XYZ file of C-alpha atoms in Angstrom:
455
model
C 20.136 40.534 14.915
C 21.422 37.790 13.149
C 22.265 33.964 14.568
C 25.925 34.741 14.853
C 25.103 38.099 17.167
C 23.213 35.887 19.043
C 25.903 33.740 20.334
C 27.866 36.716 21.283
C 25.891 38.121 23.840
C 27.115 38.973 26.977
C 26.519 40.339 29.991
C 25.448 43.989 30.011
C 24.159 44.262 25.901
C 20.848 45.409 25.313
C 18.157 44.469 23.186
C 14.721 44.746 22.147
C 11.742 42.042 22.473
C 8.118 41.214 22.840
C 7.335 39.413 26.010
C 5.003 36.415 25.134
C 4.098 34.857 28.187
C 4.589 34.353 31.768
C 6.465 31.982 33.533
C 5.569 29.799 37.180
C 8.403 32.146 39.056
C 6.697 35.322 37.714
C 9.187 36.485 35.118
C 7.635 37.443 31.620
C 9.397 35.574 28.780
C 10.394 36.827 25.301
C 12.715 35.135 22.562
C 15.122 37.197 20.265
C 16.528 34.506 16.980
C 15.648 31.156 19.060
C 16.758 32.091 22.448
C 14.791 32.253 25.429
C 14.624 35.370 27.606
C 13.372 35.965 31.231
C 12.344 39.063 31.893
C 10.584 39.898 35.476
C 7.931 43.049 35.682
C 6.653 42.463 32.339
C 3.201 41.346 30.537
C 2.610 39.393 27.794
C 2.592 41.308 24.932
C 4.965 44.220 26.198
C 7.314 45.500 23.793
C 10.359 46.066 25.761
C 13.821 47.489 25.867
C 16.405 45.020 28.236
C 19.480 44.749 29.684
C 21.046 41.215 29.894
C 22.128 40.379 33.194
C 23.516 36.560 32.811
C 23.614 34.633 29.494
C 23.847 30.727 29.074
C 23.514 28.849 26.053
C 19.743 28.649 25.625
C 18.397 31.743 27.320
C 19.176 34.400 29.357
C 18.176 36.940 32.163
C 17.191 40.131 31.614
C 16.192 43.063 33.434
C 13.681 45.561 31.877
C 15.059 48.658 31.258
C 11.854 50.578 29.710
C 8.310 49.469 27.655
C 8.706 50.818 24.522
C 5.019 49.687 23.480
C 2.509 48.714 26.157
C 0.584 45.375 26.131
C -3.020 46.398 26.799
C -3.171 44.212 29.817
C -0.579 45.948 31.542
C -2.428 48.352 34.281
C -1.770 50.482 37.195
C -0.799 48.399 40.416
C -3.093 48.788 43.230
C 0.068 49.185 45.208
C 2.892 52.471 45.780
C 5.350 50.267 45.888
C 4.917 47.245 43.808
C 7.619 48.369 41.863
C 9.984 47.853 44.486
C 7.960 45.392 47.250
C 8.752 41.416 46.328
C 5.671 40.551 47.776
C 3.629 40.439 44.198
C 4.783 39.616 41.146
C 2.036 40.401 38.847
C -0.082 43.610 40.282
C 0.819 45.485 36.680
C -1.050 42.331 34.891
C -4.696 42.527 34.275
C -6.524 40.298 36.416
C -7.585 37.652 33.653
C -4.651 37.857 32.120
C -3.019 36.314 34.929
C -5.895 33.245 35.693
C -4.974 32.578 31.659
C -1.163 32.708 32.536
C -1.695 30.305 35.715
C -4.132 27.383 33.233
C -0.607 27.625 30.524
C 1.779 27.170 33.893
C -0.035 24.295 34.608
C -0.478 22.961 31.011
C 2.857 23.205 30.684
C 3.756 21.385 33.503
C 1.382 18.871 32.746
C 3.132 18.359 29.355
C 7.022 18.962 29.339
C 7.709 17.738 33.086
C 4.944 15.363 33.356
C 5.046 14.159 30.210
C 0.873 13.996 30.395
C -1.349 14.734 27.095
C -4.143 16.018 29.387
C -6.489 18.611 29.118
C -6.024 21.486 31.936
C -9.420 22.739 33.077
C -9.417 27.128 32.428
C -8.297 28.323 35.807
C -11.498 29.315 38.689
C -10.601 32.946 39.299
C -10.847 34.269 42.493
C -14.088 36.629 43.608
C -11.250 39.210 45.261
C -8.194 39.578 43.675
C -7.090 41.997 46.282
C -7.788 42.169 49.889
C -7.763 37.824 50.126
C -4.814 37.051 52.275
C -6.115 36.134 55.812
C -2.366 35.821 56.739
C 0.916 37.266 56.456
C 4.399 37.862 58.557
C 6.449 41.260 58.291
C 9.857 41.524 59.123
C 10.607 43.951 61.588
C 13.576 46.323 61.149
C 14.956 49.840 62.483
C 15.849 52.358 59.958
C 18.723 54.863 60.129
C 16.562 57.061 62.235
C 15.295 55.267 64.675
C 11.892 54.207 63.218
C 10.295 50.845 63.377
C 10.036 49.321 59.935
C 7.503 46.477 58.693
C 6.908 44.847 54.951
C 8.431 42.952 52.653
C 11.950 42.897 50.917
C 12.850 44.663 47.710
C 13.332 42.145 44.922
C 15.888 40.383 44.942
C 17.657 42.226 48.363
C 17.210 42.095 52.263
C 16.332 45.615 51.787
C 13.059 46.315 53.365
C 9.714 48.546 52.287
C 8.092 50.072 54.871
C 4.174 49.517 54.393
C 1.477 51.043 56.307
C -0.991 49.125 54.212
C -1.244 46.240 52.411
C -3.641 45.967 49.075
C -3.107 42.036 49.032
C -4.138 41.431 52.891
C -7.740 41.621 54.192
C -7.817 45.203 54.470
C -9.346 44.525 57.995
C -5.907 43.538 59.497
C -4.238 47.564 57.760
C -5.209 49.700 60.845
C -2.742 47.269 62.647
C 0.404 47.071 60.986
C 0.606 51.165 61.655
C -0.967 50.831 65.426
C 1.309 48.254 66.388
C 4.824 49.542 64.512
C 4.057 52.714 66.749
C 3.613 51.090 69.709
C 6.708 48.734 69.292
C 8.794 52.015 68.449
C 7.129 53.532 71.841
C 7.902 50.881 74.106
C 11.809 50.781 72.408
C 11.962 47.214 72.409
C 14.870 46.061 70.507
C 14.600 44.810 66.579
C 17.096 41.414 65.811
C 19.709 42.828 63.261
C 20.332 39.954 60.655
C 24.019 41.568 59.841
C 25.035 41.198 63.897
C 22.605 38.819 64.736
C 21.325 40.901 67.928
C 18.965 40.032 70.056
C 14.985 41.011 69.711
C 11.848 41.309 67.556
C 12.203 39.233 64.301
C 8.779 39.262 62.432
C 5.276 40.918 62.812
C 2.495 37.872 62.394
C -1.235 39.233 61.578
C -4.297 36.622 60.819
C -7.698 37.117 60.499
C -10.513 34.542 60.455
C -12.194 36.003 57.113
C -16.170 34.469 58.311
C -15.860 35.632 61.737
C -13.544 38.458 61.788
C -11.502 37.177 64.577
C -7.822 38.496 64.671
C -4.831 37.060 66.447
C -1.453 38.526 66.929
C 1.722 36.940 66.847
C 5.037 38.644 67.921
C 8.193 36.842 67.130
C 11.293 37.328 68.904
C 14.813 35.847 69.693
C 13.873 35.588 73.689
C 10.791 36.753 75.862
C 13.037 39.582 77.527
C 10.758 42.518 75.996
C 9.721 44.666 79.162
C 6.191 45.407 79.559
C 4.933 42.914 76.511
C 1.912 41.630 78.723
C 0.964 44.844 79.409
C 0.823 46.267 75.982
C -0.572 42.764 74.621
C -3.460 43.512 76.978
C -3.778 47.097 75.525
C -3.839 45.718 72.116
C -6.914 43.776 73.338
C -8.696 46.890 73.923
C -7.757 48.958 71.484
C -8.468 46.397 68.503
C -11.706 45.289 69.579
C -11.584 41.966 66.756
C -8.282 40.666 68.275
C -8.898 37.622 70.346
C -5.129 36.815 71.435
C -1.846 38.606 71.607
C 1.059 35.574 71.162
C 5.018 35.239 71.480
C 6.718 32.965 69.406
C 10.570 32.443 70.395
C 12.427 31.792 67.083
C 16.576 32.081 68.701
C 17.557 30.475 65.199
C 19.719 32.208 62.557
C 18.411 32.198 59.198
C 15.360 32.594 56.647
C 12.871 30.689 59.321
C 10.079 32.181 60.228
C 9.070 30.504 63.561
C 10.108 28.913 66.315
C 9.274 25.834 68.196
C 8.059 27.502 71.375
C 4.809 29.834 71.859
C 3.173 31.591 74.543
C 0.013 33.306 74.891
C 0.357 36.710 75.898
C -2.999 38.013 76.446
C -6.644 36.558 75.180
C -6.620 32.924 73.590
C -3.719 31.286 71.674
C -6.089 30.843 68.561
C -8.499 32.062 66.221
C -12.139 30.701 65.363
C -12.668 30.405 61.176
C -15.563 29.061 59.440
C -14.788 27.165 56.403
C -17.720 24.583 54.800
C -20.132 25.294 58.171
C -17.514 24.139 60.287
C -15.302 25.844 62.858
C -11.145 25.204 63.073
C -9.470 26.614 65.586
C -6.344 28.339 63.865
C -3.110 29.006 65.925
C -0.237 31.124 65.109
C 1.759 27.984 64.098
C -1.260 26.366 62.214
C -1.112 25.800 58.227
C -4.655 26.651 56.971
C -5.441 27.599 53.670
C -4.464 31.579 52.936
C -8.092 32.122 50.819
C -10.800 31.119 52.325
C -12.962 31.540 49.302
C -10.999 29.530 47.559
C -10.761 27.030 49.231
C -14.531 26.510 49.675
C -14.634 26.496 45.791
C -12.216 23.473 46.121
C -14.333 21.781 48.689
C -17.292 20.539 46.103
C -14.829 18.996 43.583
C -12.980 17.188 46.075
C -17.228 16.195 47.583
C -18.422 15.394 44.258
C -15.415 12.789 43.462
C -15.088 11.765 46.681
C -18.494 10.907 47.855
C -19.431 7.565 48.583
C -15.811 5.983 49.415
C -16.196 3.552 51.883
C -12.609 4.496 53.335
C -10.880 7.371 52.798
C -6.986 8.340 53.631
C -6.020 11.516 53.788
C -2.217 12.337 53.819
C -0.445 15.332 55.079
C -3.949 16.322 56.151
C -2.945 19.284 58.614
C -5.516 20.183 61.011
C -8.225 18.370 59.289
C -8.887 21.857 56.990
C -9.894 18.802 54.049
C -10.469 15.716 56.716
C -13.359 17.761 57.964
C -15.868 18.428 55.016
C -15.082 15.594 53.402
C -16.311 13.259 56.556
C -19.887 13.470 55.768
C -19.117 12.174 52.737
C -17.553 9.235 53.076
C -17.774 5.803 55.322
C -14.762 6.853 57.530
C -11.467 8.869 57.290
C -8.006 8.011 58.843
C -5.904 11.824 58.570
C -2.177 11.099 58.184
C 0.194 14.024 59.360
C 3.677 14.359 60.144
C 3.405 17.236 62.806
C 1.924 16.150 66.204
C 0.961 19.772 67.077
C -1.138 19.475 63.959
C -2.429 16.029 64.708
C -3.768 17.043 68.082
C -5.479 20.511 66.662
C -7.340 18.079 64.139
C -8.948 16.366 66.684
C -9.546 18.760 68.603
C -11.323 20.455 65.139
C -13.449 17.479 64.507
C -14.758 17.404 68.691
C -15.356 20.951 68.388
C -17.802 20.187 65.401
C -18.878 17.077 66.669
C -17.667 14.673 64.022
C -17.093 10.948 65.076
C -15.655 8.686 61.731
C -12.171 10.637 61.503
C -9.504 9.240 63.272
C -5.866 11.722 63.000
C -2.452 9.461 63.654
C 0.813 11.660 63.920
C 4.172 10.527 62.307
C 5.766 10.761 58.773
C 2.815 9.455 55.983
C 5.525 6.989 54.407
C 6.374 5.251 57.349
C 2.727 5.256 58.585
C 1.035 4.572 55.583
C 3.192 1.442 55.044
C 2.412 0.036 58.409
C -1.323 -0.011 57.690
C -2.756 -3.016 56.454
C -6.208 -1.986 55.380
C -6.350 -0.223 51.657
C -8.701 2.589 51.381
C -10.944 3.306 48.047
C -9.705 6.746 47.816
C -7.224 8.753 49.109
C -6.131 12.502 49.212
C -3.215 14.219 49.044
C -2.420 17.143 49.898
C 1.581 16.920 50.215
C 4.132 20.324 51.098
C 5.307 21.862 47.594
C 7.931 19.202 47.545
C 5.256 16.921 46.468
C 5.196 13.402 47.863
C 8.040 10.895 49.429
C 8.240 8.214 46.363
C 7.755 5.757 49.088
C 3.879 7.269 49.142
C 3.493 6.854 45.586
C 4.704 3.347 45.580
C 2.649 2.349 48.361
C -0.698 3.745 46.335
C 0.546 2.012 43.539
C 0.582 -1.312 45.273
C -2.422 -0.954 47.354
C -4.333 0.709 44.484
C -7.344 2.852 45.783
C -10.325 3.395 43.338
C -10.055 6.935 43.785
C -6.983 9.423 44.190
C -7.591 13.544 44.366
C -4.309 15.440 44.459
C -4.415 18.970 45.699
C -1.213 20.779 45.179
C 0.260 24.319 45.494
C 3.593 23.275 42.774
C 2.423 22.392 39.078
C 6.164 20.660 38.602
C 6.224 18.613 41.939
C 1.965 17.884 40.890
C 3.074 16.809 37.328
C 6.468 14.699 38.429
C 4.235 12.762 40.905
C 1.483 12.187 38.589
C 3.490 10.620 36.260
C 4.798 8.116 38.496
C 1.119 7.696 39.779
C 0.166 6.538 36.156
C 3.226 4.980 34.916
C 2.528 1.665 33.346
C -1.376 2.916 32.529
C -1.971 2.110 36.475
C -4.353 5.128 36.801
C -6.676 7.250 34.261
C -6.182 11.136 35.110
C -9.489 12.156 34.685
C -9.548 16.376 35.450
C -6.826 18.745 36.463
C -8.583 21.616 37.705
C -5.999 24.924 38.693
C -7.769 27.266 41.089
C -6.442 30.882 41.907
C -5.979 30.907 45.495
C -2.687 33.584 44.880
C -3.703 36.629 42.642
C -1.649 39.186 41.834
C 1.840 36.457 42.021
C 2.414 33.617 39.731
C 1.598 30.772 42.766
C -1.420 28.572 41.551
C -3.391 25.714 43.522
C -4.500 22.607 41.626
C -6.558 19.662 41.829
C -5.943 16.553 40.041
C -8.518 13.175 40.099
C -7.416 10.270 39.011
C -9.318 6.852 38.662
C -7.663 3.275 39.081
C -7.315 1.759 35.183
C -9.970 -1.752 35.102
């Protein structure tokens, strides 16, 4: 195809390519005379027929139409319908094909948005790259014939796939999802219709405390009028002998949220027990705590082994002290800075369940709160949302300049836009940036980053 063909395309030509990567929202990518093109369900090294879908200038989206030529790490999914589920991204990619993918995400990141000529550490793989998830939330539909529906969305649609099972989930949490669809159907409770906006079940929530097998389960609904839902949340008790607590979260909101404000326990105990690092966390339905609990304990010693020592450490947007926690021992004192109060009061609550005594948690946004400190720490961690860090937090660091900064993040760009600002000017020496898989089988990656102040 020569140059000229090239700046005719248009929507709906076809063409042929290899794919030769993979890009951070999952799509393979391919180039035909200069031009970029993103195509999703694809492997590096796939030769592929495509259809274009929307041109601009310097690339263009494609959808794949067949492989004419196989890369040899495309496999089998684990899953019946990963063809059709949005859930995964990557299940026809060979497992360390995909860790390799994640360390060039990140490198990349590092590079073109961060503008950082640093070395990215070769991504930790996860032990399981099925069967990790100790969390997830189905939507809850009816179909055409009457049938109570849970999964996740076809790409790109609001069009759901039924699942019975889940490959990605602790398979522990599978002889649910069927269970409790059939008793939902059997008690005829109504399902919330996004179209007319009706009133009744929204999502299925299932979580499992991977070290003690504990399972709590979370209905949410647009109102508590669902007849009989202590009785059954009772019955639930006793027929799934790991489930601790049956809960009701009241989400009346329209929209792409999740949960709602309010929650009620139903039956059993609002919470879950994990064990991460020795310690215990009581997890709610509402609590943010890591998704891989493997992983995350392979975080814990880098975090330990840069950390130790520090006289005073800060830790912002801690959560429920899932980081405060195991770091404690290893360091003078920590003050946990997070926005959410709910969050705030399950930290503490964490640390006198374990019996820990130099954290202190305040509640309230970490830009406002960490200007109003006067004391500077010697290190600090972050651990901000995927939007990455308020500048204010990044010029407040810069000013009071801790020895010591570790930056754990679940968004390369936001990571490598707020480490540039964090060593603007030569302030800070990034020393390791360390990707960890906590998300097989999709193109999410978790990352640490160390830095150390410049003398």
């Amino acid at each position: 195809m020569s140059s000229s063909a090239v700046l005719t395309w248009r929507q709906g030509d076809r063409l042929s390519l290899t794919i030769e990567s993979l890009c951070d929202s999952g799509d393979g990518l391919g180039r035909v005379e200069g031009r970029v093109v993103f195509v999703p369900d694809t492997v590096p090294g796939d030769r592929i027929q495509a259809k274009l879908l929307q041109v601009r200038s310097r690339y263009a989206r494609a959808e794949l139409e067949g492989v004419l030529e196989a890369s040899p790490d495309r496999i089998r999914p684990a899953c019946i319908v990963a063809d059709k589920c949005g859930g995964c991204q990557w299940q026809t990619v060979d497992y360390p094909a995909q860790v390799e993918a994640k360390t060039v995400i990140v490198q990349d990141a590092m590079q073109r948005l961060g503008q950082l000529e640093t070395e990215v550490q070769p991504t930790i793989a996860a032990p399981y790259p099925l069967g990790y998830r100790n969390k997830v939330s189905y939507p809850l539909r009816r179909s055409d014939r009457g049938e109570v529906q849970a999964g996740y969305f076809r790409k790109g649609s609001h069009r759901l796939i039924n699942l019975n099972q889940c490959p990605v989930q602790d398979d522990r949490l599978n002889p649910l999802l069927a269970g409790i669809k059939a008793d939902i159907a059997a008690r005829d409770w109504p399902i919330y219709d996004e179209q007319t906006r009706s009133r009744g079940l929204r999502h299925l929530g299932l979580r499992i405390g991977q070290r003690t097998g504990e399972i709590l389960i979370t209905l949410i609904a647009t109102d508590d009028q669902l007849p009989e839902v202590e009785a059954q949340a009772e019955q639930w008790l006793t027929d799934y002998p790991n489930v601790v607590g049956v809960c009701l979260n009241l989400n009346p909101s329209h929209g792409n949220r999740i949960l709602g404000d309010e929650t009620h326990c139903l039956a059993g105990r609002p919470y879950l027990i994990e064990c991460l690092d020795d310690l215990e966390f009581a997890i709610g339905p509402e609590t943010f705590f890591q998704v891989n609990t493997e992983q995350a304990e392979r975080l814990l010693p880098i975090l330990k082994d840069f950390l130790r020592g520090s006289d005073r450490l800060f830790d912002l947007y801690c959560g429920v002290g899932t980081l405060t926690l195991p770091l404690a021992s290893e360091v003078g004192s920590v003050l946990g800075l997070e926005i959410l109060p709910e969050s705030v009061v399950q930290a503490q609550q964490n640390a006198d369940r374990n019996g820990i005594s130099n954290v202190e948690f305040r509640a309230g946004a970490v830009e406002i709160l960490l200007a109003q400190i006067p004391e500077s720490p010697d290190a600090v961690l972050l651990d901000p949302p995927r939007k990455g860090c308020e500048p204010a937090v990044i010029e407040v660091l810069r000013d009071r300049q801790p020895q010591r900064i570790a930056y754990v993040s679940c968004n390369p760009a936001t990571l490598a836009r707020d480490l540039q600002a964090l060593c603007a000017g030569d302030r800070y020496r990034l020393l390791l940036v360390q990707p960890l898989d906590f998300f097989p089988q999709t193109a999410h990656v978790e990352t640490v980053a160390l830095l150390e102040l410049q003398d």
